[in-house]
CSV table of C-alpha atoms and ligand atoms in Angstrom, one decimal:
chain,number,residue,atom,x,y,z
A,147,MET,CA,0.2,-0.3,0.0
A,148,LEU,CA,1.2,3.8,-1.1
A,149,LYS,CA,1.8,6.0,2.4
A,150,ILE,CA,1.2,9.6,1.4
A,151,HIS,CA,2.4,11.8,4.9
A,152,ARG,CA,1.0,15.5,4.2
A,153,ALA,CA,2.2,18.4,6.4
A,154,GLY,CA,2.8,21.6,6.6
A,155,HIS,CA,6.2,22.4,5.8
A,156,LEU,CA,9.1,19.2,5.1
A,157,LEU,CA,12.4,19.9,6.9
A,158,ILE,CA,14.2,17.4,4.2
A,159,ASN,CA,17.5,17.8,5.2
A,160,PRO,CA,19.0,20.4,8.0
A,161,TRP,CA,19.6,22.7,4.9
A,162,GLN,CA,16.8,22.8,2.7
A,163,ILE,CA,12.5,23.3,3.9
A,164,ILE,CA,9.9,23.2,1.6
A,165,GLU,CA,5.9,24.1,2.3
A,166,ASN,CA,2.7,22.6,2.1
A,167,GLY,CA,4.9,19.1,1.6
A,168,PHE,CA,3.5,15.0,0.8
A,169,ILE,CA,6.2,12.1,1.3
A,170,SER,CA,4.8,8.9,-1.0
A,171,VAL,CA,6.2,6.3,0.9
A,172,GLU,CA,5.9,2.6,0.2
A,173,ASN,CA,7.0,-0.7,2.0
A,174,GLY,CA,9.0,1.1,4.4
A,175,ILE,CA,11.1,3.1,1.3
A,176,ILE,CA,10.6,6.5,0.4
A,177,VAL,CA,9.3,7.3,-3.6
A,178,ASP,CA,8.3,10.4,-4.1
A,179,ILE,CA,8.1,14.1,-2.4
A,180,SER,CA,6.4,16.8,-3.6
A,181,ALA,CA,5.4,20.6,-1.9
A,182,GLY,CA,2.9,21.8,-3.2
A,183,ASN,CA,-1.2,21.6,-3.1
A,184,SER,CA,-1.2,18.6,-4.7
A,185,CYS,CA,1.0,15.1,-4.1
A,186,ASN,CA,2.6,13.8,-7.5
A,187,ARG,CA,1.6,10.6,-6.9
A,188,LEU,CA,-2.1,11.0,-6.0
A,189,ARG,CA,-4.5,10.8,-9.5
A,190,SER,CA,-6.7,13.8,-8.6
A,191,ASN,CA,-5.8,16.4,-6.1
A,192,ILE,CA,-7.3,15.9,-3.2
A,193,SER,CA,-7.5,18.4,-0.9
A,194,LEU,CA,-6.9,17.9,2.8
A,195,ASN,CA,-7.8,19.9,6.3
A,196,ASN,CA,-5.2,20.3,9.1
A,197,SER,CA,-6.8,18.4,11.4
A,198,ASN,CA,-4.1,16.9,13.8
A,199,HIS,CA,-3.4,12.9,12.2
A,200,ASN,CA,-6.5,13.5,10.3
A,201,ILE,CA,-6.0,9.5,7.7
A,202,SER,CA,-8.0,8.9,5.2
A,203,SER,CA,-8.5,5.9,2.5
A,204,TYR,CA,-8.2,6.4,-1.2
A,205,SER,CA,-8.6,3.3,-3.6
A,206,SER,CA,-7.9,4.1,-7.1
A,207,ALA,CA,-9.9,1.5,-10.3
A,208,ALA,CA,-6.9,1.2,-12.4
A,209,SER,CA,-4.0,-0.1,-10.0
A,210,ASP,CA,-6.5,-1.4,-7.8
A,211,THR,CA,-3.8,-0.6,-5.1
A,212,ARG,CA,-5.0,1.5,-1.8
A,213,THR,CA,-4.1,5.0,-0.8
A,214,GLU,CA,-3.8,6.1,2.6
A,215,VAL,CA,-3.3,9.8,3.1
A,216,ILE,CA,-1.9,10.7,6.4
A,217,ASP,CA,-2.0,14.6,7.1
A,218,TYR,CA,0.0,15.6,10.4
A,219,GLY,CA,-1.0,19.2,10.7
A,220,PRO,CA,0.6,22.6,9.5
A,221,GLY,CA,3.7,21.1,11.7
A,222,ILE,CA,6.6,19.6,10.4
A,223,LEU,CA,8.0,16.4,9.1
A,224,MET,CA,11.8,16.1,10.1
A,225,PRO,CA,14.2,13.6,9.8
A,226,ALA,CA,14.5,10.9,13.3
A,227,LEU,CA,17.4,11.1,15.5
A,228,ALA,CA,20.8,9.8,15.5
A,229,ASN,CA,22.5,9.2,18.9
A,230,ALA,CA,25.8,7.6,17.9
A,231,HIS,CA,26.4,7.0,21.3
A,232,THR,CA,24.9,5.4,24.5
A,233,HIS,CA,24.6,3.1,27.4
A,234,PHE,CA,21.5,2.1,27.7
A,235,GLU,CA,22.7,-0.5,30.4
A,236,LEU,CA,24.0,2.4,32.5
A,237,SER,CA,20.9,3.7,32.6
A,238,ALA,CA,19.9,2.4,35.8
A,239,LEU,CA,22.8,4.8,37.3
A,240,LYS,CA,21.4,7.5,36.4
A,241,GLY,CA,22.1,10.3,39.2
A,242,LYS,CA,23.5,7.6,41.6
A,243,ILE,CA,27.2,8.9,40.7
A,244,PRO,CA,28.4,12.1,41.3
A,245,PHE,CA,29.9,14.4,38.6
A,246,ASN,CA,32.7,16.1,40.4
A,247,ILE,CA,34.5,13.1,41.7
A,248,GLY,CA,37.0,13.2,38.9
A,249,PHE,CA,37.2,11.3,36.3
A,250,ASN,CA,38.6,8.0,38.4
A,251,GLY,CA,36.8,8.3,41.1
A,252,TRP,CA,34.0,8.5,38.6
A,253,VAL,CA,35.2,5.3,36.5
A,254,ARG,CA,35.7,3.7,40.0
A,255,GLU,CA,32.1,4.1,41.2
A,256,LEU,CA,30.6,3.3,38.1
A,257,ILE,CA,32.4,-0.5,38.2
A,258,LYS,CA,31.1,-0.5,42.0
A,259,GLN,CA,27.2,0.7,41.9
A,260,ARG,CA,26.9,-1.6,38.4
A,261,GLU,CA,27.8,-3.9,40.4
A,262,GLU,CA,25.2,-3.8,43.2
A,263,CYS,CA,22.6,-3.6,40.6
A,264,SER,CA,21.0,-6.5,39.7
A,265,VAL,CA,20.4,-7.5,36.0
A,266,ASP,CA,16.7,-7.6,36.3
A,267,THR,CA,17.2,-3.5,37.4
A,268,LEU,CA,19.6,-2.9,34.6
A,269,ARG,CA,17.1,-4.1,32.0
A,270,LEU,CA,13.9,-2.8,32.8
A,271,GLU,CA,16.4,1.0,32.5
A,272,ALA,CA,17.9,0.3,29.8
A,273,GLU,CA,13.7,-0.7,28.7
A,274,LYS,CA,12.4,2.6,29.9
A,275,ALA,CA,15.4,4.9,28.6
A,276,ILE,CA,15.6,2.9,25.4
A,277,LYS,CA,11.4,3.9,24.7
A,278,THR,CA,12.0,7.5,26.3
A,279,ALA,CA,15.0,7.6,23.2
A,280,VAL,CA,11.9,6.5,20.5
A,281,GLU,CA,9.6,8.7,22.1
A,282,THR,CA,12.2,11.8,22.1
A,283,GLY,CA,12.1,11.4,18.5
A,284,THR,CA,15.9,8.9,17.7
A,285,SER,CA,15.0,5.5,15.6
A,286,LEU,CA,19.0,4.7,15.3
A,287,VAL,CA,21.6,4.5,18.2
A,288,GLY,CA,25.2,3.0,18.4
A,289,GLU,CA,25.1,0.8,21.7
A,290,ILE,CA,27.5,-0.1,23.8
A,291,SER,CA,27.3,-2.6,25.9
A,292,THR,CA,29.1,-4.5,28.1
A,293,LEU,CA,27.7,-6.4,29.3
A,294,GLY,CA,25.6,-8.1,26.5
A,295,ILE,CA,22.5,-7.2,28.9
A,296,THR,CA,20.9,-4.6,26.2
A,297,GLU,CA,21.0,-7.0,23.1
A,298,ASP,CA,17.6,-9.0,22.7
A,299,ILE,CA,16.1,-5.3,23.9
A,300,PHE,CA,17.7,-3.9,21.4
A,301,ALA,CA,16.5,-6.0,19.0
A,302,ASP,CA,12.8,-6.1,19.9
A,303,SER,CA,12.6,-2.4,19.8
A,304,ASP,CA,11.7,0.1,17.9
A,305,ILE,CA,14.7,1.5,17.5
A,306,GLY,CA,16.9,0.4,15.3
A,307,GLY,CA,20.8,1.3,14.8
A,308,VAL,CA,23.9,-1.1,15.6
A,309,TRP,CA,24.3,-2.7,18.8
A,310,PHE,CA,28.5,-2.9,19.6
A,311,GLN,CA,29.5,-6.1,21.9
A,312,GLU,CA,32.2,-3.5,24.3
A,313,TYR,CA,34.9,-5.2,24.8
A,314,LEU,CA,38.4,-4.3,27.5
A,315,GLY,CA,41.2,-5.9,29.6
A,316,SER,CA,43.7,-8.1,28.3
A,317,PHE,CA,44.4,-10.4,25.4
A,318,GLY,CA,43.8,-13.5,27.0
A,319,GLU,CA,41.0,-13.2,29.0
A,320,ASN,CA,38.9,-12.0,26.3
A,321,PHE,CA,39.3,-13.7,22.9
A,322,LYS,CA,37.4,-16.5,23.8
A,323,ASN,CA,34.3,-14.4,23.5
A,324,ILE,CA,35.2,-13.2,20.9
A,325,SER,CA,34.5,-15.5,17.2
A,326,GLY,CA,32.3,-14.9,13.9
A,327,LYS,CA,29.2,-15.6,14.9
A,328,ASP,CA,29.7,-12.4,16.9
A,329,ILE,CA,28.7,-10.4,14.1
A,330,SER,CA,25.5,-10.0,12.2
A,331,SER,CA,23.4,-8.5,10.7
A,332,ILE,CA,19.8,-8.1,10.2
A,333,GLN,CA,17.7,-4.8,8.4
A,334,ARG,CA,17.7,-1.3,9.8
A,335,LYS,CA,19.6,-3.3,13.5
A,336,LYS,CA,23.1,-4.4,12.8
A,337,ARG,CA,25.9,-6.3,15.3
A,338,SER,CA,29.5,-5.2,15.8
A,339,ILE,CA,31.7,-5.6,18.1
A,340,ALA,CA,33.7,-2.5,20.4
A,341,GLY,CA,36.8,-1.6,21.8
A,342,HIS,CA,36.2,0.0,24.5
A,343,ALA,CA,39.6,3.1,24.7
A,344,PRO,CA,43.2,3.3,23.9
A,345,HIS,CA,44.3,3.0,28.1
A,346,THR,CA,41.9,0.3,29.1
A,347,THR,CA,42.0,-2.2,26.3
A,348,SER,CA,45.5,-4.3,25.9
A,349,PRO,CA,46.1,-3.4,21.6
A,350,GLU,CA,45.8,-6.9,20.8
A,351,LEU,CA,42.5,-7.3,21.7
A,352,LEU,CA,41.9,-3.7,19.5
A,353,ARG,CA,43.7,-5.2,16.4
A,354,LEU,CA,41.7,-8.1,16.3
A,355,LEU,CA,38.1,-6.5,17.0
A,356,LYS,CA,39.2,-4.3,14.8
A,357,GLN,CA,40.2,-6.9,11.5
A,358,GLN,CA,37.1,-8.9,13.4
A,359,THR,CA,34.4,-5.5,11.8
A,360,LYS,CA,36.5,-4.5,8.9
A,361,ARG,CA,36.3,-8.4,7.5
A,362,ALA,CA,31.9,-8.2,7.9
A,363,ASN,CA,32.0,-5.3,6.5
A,364,LEU,CA,30.4,-2.7,10.0
A,365,PRO,CA,31.5,0.1,12.2
A,366,PHE,CA,33.5,0.2,14.9
A,367,SER,CA,33.1,2.2,17.8
A,368,ILE,CA,36.0,2.5,20.4
A,369,HIS,CA,36.6,6.6,23.0
A,370,VAL,CA,39.9,7.7,22.3
A,371,ALA,CA,41.2,11.0,24.6
A,372,GLU,CA,38.5,11.9,26.9
A,373,SER,CA,40.5,12.2,29.9
A,374,ASN,CA,44.1,13.5,31.3
A,375,ASP,CA,44.9,9.7,32.9
A,376,GLU,CA,44.3,8.7,29.8
A,377,THR,CA,46.7,10.9,27.7
A,378,GLU,CA,49.0,11.0,30.6
A,379,PHE,CA,48.8,7.7,31.0
A,380,ILE,CA,49.8,6.6,26.6
A,381,THR,CA,52.8,8.5,26.5
A,382,THR,CA,54.4,8.0,29.2
A,383,GLY,CA,52.8,4.9,30.9
A,384,GLN,CA,52.4,5.7,33.7
A,385,GLY,CA,50.0,7.7,36.1
A,386,ARG,CA,46.8,7.7,37.6
A,387,TRP,CA,45.8,5.7,35.0
A,388,ALA,CA,48.5,3.4,35.8
A,389,ASP,CA,48.0,2.6,39.2
A,390,PHE,CA,44.4,1.7,39.1
A,391,LEU,CA,44.7,-0.8,36.5
A,392,LYS,CA,47.5,-2.5,38.7
A,393,GLU,CA,45.3,-1.5,42.1
A,394,ARG,CA,42.5,-3.9,39.6
A,395,GLY,CA,45.0,-6.6,39.0
A,396,ILE,CA,45.5,-5.7,35.2
A,397,ASP,CA,49.3,-6.3,33.9
A,398,PHE,CA,49.6,-3.9,31.2
A,399,SER,CA,53.6,-4.5,30.8
A,400,LEU,CA,51.7,-7.5,29.0
A,401,TRP,CA,50.7,-5.2,27.1
A,402,LYS,CA,54.0,-4.3,24.9
A,403,SER,CA,55.6,-8.0,25.7
A,404,SER,CA,53.1,-9.5,24.4
A,405,SER,CA,54.0,-9.9,20.6
A,406,ASN,CA,54.9,-13.6,21.0
A,407,ASN,CA,52.0,-14.6,19.6
A,408,LEU,CA,52.3,-12.8,16.7
A,409,ASN,CA,54.1,-11.4,13.8
A,410,GLN,CA,57.8,-10.1,12.5
A,411,LEU,CA,55.4,-6.8,11.5
A,412,ASN,CA,53.2,-6.8,14.5
A,413,LYS,CA,56.3,-7.0,16.8
A,414,ASN,CA,58.1,-4.4,15.3
A,415,PHE,CA,54.4,-2.4,16.2
A,416,TYR,CA,54.3,-2.8,19.6
A,417,SER,CA,58.1,-2.5,20.8
A,418,LYS,CA,56.6,0.6,20.4
A,419,PHE,CA,53.8,0.6,22.6
A,420,ALA,CA,53.0,2.8,25.3
A,421,LEU,CA,54.4,6.1,24.0
A,422,SER,CA,52.9,7.0,22.0
A,423,ARG,CA,52.1,11.2,21.1
A,424,SER,CA,48.4,11.3,21.5
A,425,PRO,CA,46.0,8.8,22.5
A,426,VAL,CA,45.0,9.3,18.9
A,427,GLN,CA,48.5,9.5,16.8
A,428,TYR,CA,48.3,5.7,18.9
A,429,LEU,CA,45.5,3.9,17.4
A,430,GLN,CA,46.3,5.4,14.0
A,431,ASP,CA,49.8,3.6,14.8
A,432,MET,CA,47.9,0.4,14.9
A,433,GLY,CA,46.0,0.6,11.9
A,434,LEU,CA,42.8,0.8,13.8
A,435,LEU,CA,41.3,4.5,12.0
A,436,ASP,CA,39.3,4.3,8.7
A,437,ASN,CA,35.6,5.2,7.4
A,438,SER,CA,33.9,2.4,10.2
A,439,THR,CA,35.0,3.7,12.8
A,440,LEU,CA,33.8,6.1,15.5
A,441,ALA,CA,36.0,8.5,17.3
A,442,VAL,CA,34.1,8.7,20.1
A,443,HIS,CA,34.9,12.3,22.9
A,444,LEU,CA,38.1,13.5,20.8
A,445,LEU,CA,38.6,16.4,24.4
A,446,ASN,CA,41.7,16.0,24.6
A,447,VAL,CA,42.8,16.6,20.9
A,448,ASP,CA,45.3,19.0,18.6
A,449,SER,CA,45.3,19.9,15.1
A,450,GLN,CA,47.7,17.6,13.6
A,451,ASP,CA,45.3,14.5,16.3
A,452,ILE,CA,42.0,16.2,14.2
A,453,GLU,CA,44.5,16.0,11.3
A,454,ILE,CA,45.0,12.7,11.3
A,455,ILE,CA,41.0,11.8,11.5
A,456,ALA,CA,40.7,14.1,8.1
A,457,LYS,CA,43.2,12.2,7.1
A,458,THR,CA,41.5,8.6,7.8
A,459,GLN,CA,37.7,10.1,7.8
A,460,ALA,CA,37.0,8.2,10.8
A,461,LYS,CA,34.1,9.3,12.0
A,462,PRO,CA,34.0,11.7,15.4
A,463,VAL,CA,31.6,11.5,17.7
A,464,PHE,CA,31.0,14.4,20.9
A,465,CYS,CA,28.6,14.4,23.6
A,466,PRO,CA,28.9,17.7,25.0
A,467,LYS,CA,26.9,17.4,27.9
A,468,SER,CA,29.0,14.1,29.7
A,469,ASN,CA,32.5,15.3,28.6
A,470,PHE,CA,31.2,18.6,30.7
A,471,ASN,CA,29.6,16.7,33.7
A,472,LEU,CA,32.7,14.2,33.8
A,473,HIS,CA,36.1,16.2,32.9
A,474,GLN,CA,34.5,20.1,32.6
A,475,LYS,CA,35.5,20.3,29.4
A,476,LEU,CA,33.9,20.5,25.9
A,477,PRO,CA,35.6,19.0,22.7
A,478,ASP,CA,36.6,21.8,20.3
A,479,ILE,CA,33.6,20.7,17.5
A,480,PRO,CA,34.6,25.0,15.5
A,481,LEU,CA,37.8,23.1,14.8
A,482,PHE,CA,37.2,20.1,13.5
A,483,LEU,CA,34.1,21.5,11.5
A,484,LYS,CA,36.8,24.5,10.4
A,485,TYR,CA,38.6,21.1,8.7
A,486,GLY,CA,35.7,20.0,7.3
A,487,LEU,CA,35.0,16.9,9.2
A,488,LYS,CA,31.8,16.3,9.7
A,489,PRO,CA,31.0,15.2,13.6
A,490,ALA,CA,28.3,13.1,15.3
A,491,LEU,CA,26.6,14.2,18.2
A,492,GLY,CA,25.7,11.3,20.9
A,493,THR,CA,24.5,11.7,24.7
A,494,ASP,CA,26.6,9.3,26.6
A,495,SER,CA,24.8,7.2,29.2
A,496,LEU,CA,23.0,8.4,31.9
A,497,ALA,CA,25.7,7.8,34.1
A,498,SER,CA,27.2,10.8,33.2
A,499,THR,CA,24.1,12.8,31.3
A,500,GLU,CA,21.3,14.0,32.5
A,501,SER,CA,19.4,13.4,29.5
A,502,ILE,CA,19.2,10.6,26.6
A,503,ASN,CA,16.9,13.3,24.5
A,504,MET,CA,19.0,14.8,21.6
A,505,PHE,CA,17.1,17.2,20.8
A,506,ASP,CA,19.1,18.3,24.9
A,507,GLU,CA,21.8,18.0,23.3
A,508,MET,CA,21.3,19.5,20.1
A,509,LEU,CA,20.4,22.9,22.7
A,510,TYR,CA,23.4,22.2,24.6
A,511,VAL,CA,25.6,22.3,21.5
A,512,ALA,CA,23.6,25.7,20.2
A,513,GLU,CA,23.9,27.0,23.5
A,514,LYS,CA,27.6,26.4,23.9
A,515,PHE,CA,29.0,27.2,20.5
A,516,PRO,CA,26.7,29.8,19.4
A,517,ASN,CA,29.1,30.1,16.4
A,518,ILE,CA,27.7,27.0,15.0
A,519,ASN,CA,25.6,27.3,12.5
A,520,PRO,CA,22.2,25.2,13.4
A,521,SER,CA,21.8,23.0,10.3
A,522,GLU,CA,25.2,22.2,10.7
A,523,ILE,CA,24.2,20.9,14.3
A,524,LEU,CA,20.8,20.0,13.8
A,525,ALA,CA,23.2,17.8,11.2
A,526,MET,CA,24.9,16.0,13.5
A,527,ALA,CA,21.6,14.9,15.0
A,528,THR,CA,20.9,13.4,11.8
A,529,VAL,CA,22.6,13.0,8.6
A,530,ASN,CA,26.3,12.7,10.2
A,531,SER,CA,25.1,10.2,13.8
A,532,ALA,CA,23.6,8.2,10.4
A,533,GLU,CA,26.5,7.8,8.5
A,534,ALA,CA,29.0,7.0,11.0
A,535,LEU,CA,26.9,3.9,11.6
A,536,SER,CA,26.6,3.3,8.1
A,537,PHE,CA,23.2,4.3,7.7
A,538,GLY,CA,24.0,6.9,6.1
A,539,LYS,CA,22.5,5.5,3.0
A,540,ILE,CA,19.2,3.9,4.4
A,541,ALA,CA,18.4,7.8,7.1
A,542,GLY,CA,20.0,11.1,8.2
A,543,THR,CA,17.6,13.3,5.7
A,544,ILE,CA,13.8,12.4,4.1
A,545,GLU,CA,15.7,11.7,0.4
A,546,LYS,CA,13.5,9.5,-2.3
A,547,GLY,CA,15.4,5.7,-2.1
A,548,LYS,CA,16.0,6.3,2.0
A,549,ARG,CA,13.5,4.6,4.3
A,550,ALA,CA,11.3,6.5,5.4
A,551,TYR,CA,12.9,7.4,9.5
A,552,PHE,CA,10.7,10.9,9.9
A,553,ILE,CA,9.2,12.1,12.8
A,554,TYR,CA,6.2,15.0,13.3
A,555,ILE,CA,6.9,18.4,15.4
A,556,PRO,CA,3.2,20.2,15.8
A,557,LEU,CA,4.4,23.6,16.5
A,558,ASN,CA,3.1,26.0,18.8
A,559,PHE,CA,3.4,29.5,16.7
A,560,SER,CA,3.1,29.8,13.8
A,561,LEU,CA,5.8,29.0,11.0
A,562,ASN,CA,6.1,31.6,7.9
A,563,THR,CA,8.8,29.9,5.4
A,564,SER,CA,9.6,33.0,3.9
A,565,GLU,CA,9.9,35.5,6.7
A,566,ASN,CA,12.2,32.4,9.2
A,567,ASN,CA,15.4,31.6,8.0
A,568,ILE,CA,15.6,27.7,8.0
A,569,SER,CA,18.2,28.9,11.3
A,570,GLU,CA,15.4,29.8,13.1
A,571,ILE,CA,13.6,26.9,12.9
A,572,ILE,CA,15.8,24.7,13.3
A,573,MET,CA,16.5,26.4,16.6
A,574,ARG,CA,12.7,27.2,17.8
A,575,ILE,CA,12.0,22.8,16.5
A,576,VAL,CA,14.8,22.9,19.0
A,577,GLU,CA,13.7,24.6,22.0
A,578,TYR,CA,10.1,23.4,21.6
A,579,LYS,CA,11.4,19.3,22.0
A,580,SER,CA,14.0,20.2,25.1
A,581,THR,CA,13.2,19.2,28.2
A,582,LYS,CA,14.5,21.9,29.5
B,726,ZN,ZN1,30.5,5.3,26.1
């Protein structure tokens, strides 16, 4: 059946808005977009009233196919949002971990609190969080799961995207858990794997994880350049993080010398470990950065690091609210934009942010970086995030051939596209849909 969705306005991408728009959808795929008083796909001009969600059915005798027309009203249909970095698994920890105890303290508290939570509680809160994400306009996510408990919840939910099984630690203890079976993809949900971070995961394991995702043509995600502790560890092999690993019985000295199992090429590489110029450089040296790697956070970077991200075409993913809560610092988003990069936006988990509503995250970026064009901010939460999650061909914009991932915003103000420029319109939508 052909479904025609009509609204007063269509924001088909962050740079283009059309008045009185129609989106024709067949089998979940957008087959036509038109504007004006009638829709291309309707044989006769059908006048539509503006009452909310007015649904009418029409039969075409010629083709014997039914057409359903859904009139949403005078507001805006826009692309559904994509949250490139979440940990729904940690939703039960919302409000339980103080943000002002330093990153190391936060990690310790997170581990403690998570151990104290029952699996049932973690699952229940994850389910609720996914529901909230859908209700606040998100249709795709990059969900990172360390415990593996959100896999079936994600699979059964209304949300799409990539579910990443995250690994950390040393080579031996994790290797057996990874097999070809770990990777599969179904429809708009993909299952992939992620490495936790350069300072928590051995180089051998990181390389193995990346190799597996590469072979399966799946995205790979990793936190990188988030904390000062991480930078200190990667550049000196010492400091608070080194102490933390020792305290937990993790012998990272083996990370440098475990080259026995590896071939000569890798042996040369691993002999360089632990003293890299920066976490980003470290990942590049390992061959972990390419156009299917989501490099999450990138808080402690210099221009050389940004050049590496640009050259390798890795996807920068920012979670500014979480960064500020935990590190009192923001990623230099304007500098990344200056390099022509297309950053994706994520919320991170409810253990480090108050909200997983992407409109809240967009508003935060707009407030902290008033010079960034609102279209760029919306792109981060739609087209760029969809692209980073490898869904760029089917989501992120309202476009012929893409899937019908769009949301309706019933605006509380009248809109005249000839008077309001698109930046103003986007900001009004963001303010309206934000919970702040
Ligand atoms: Zn994270």
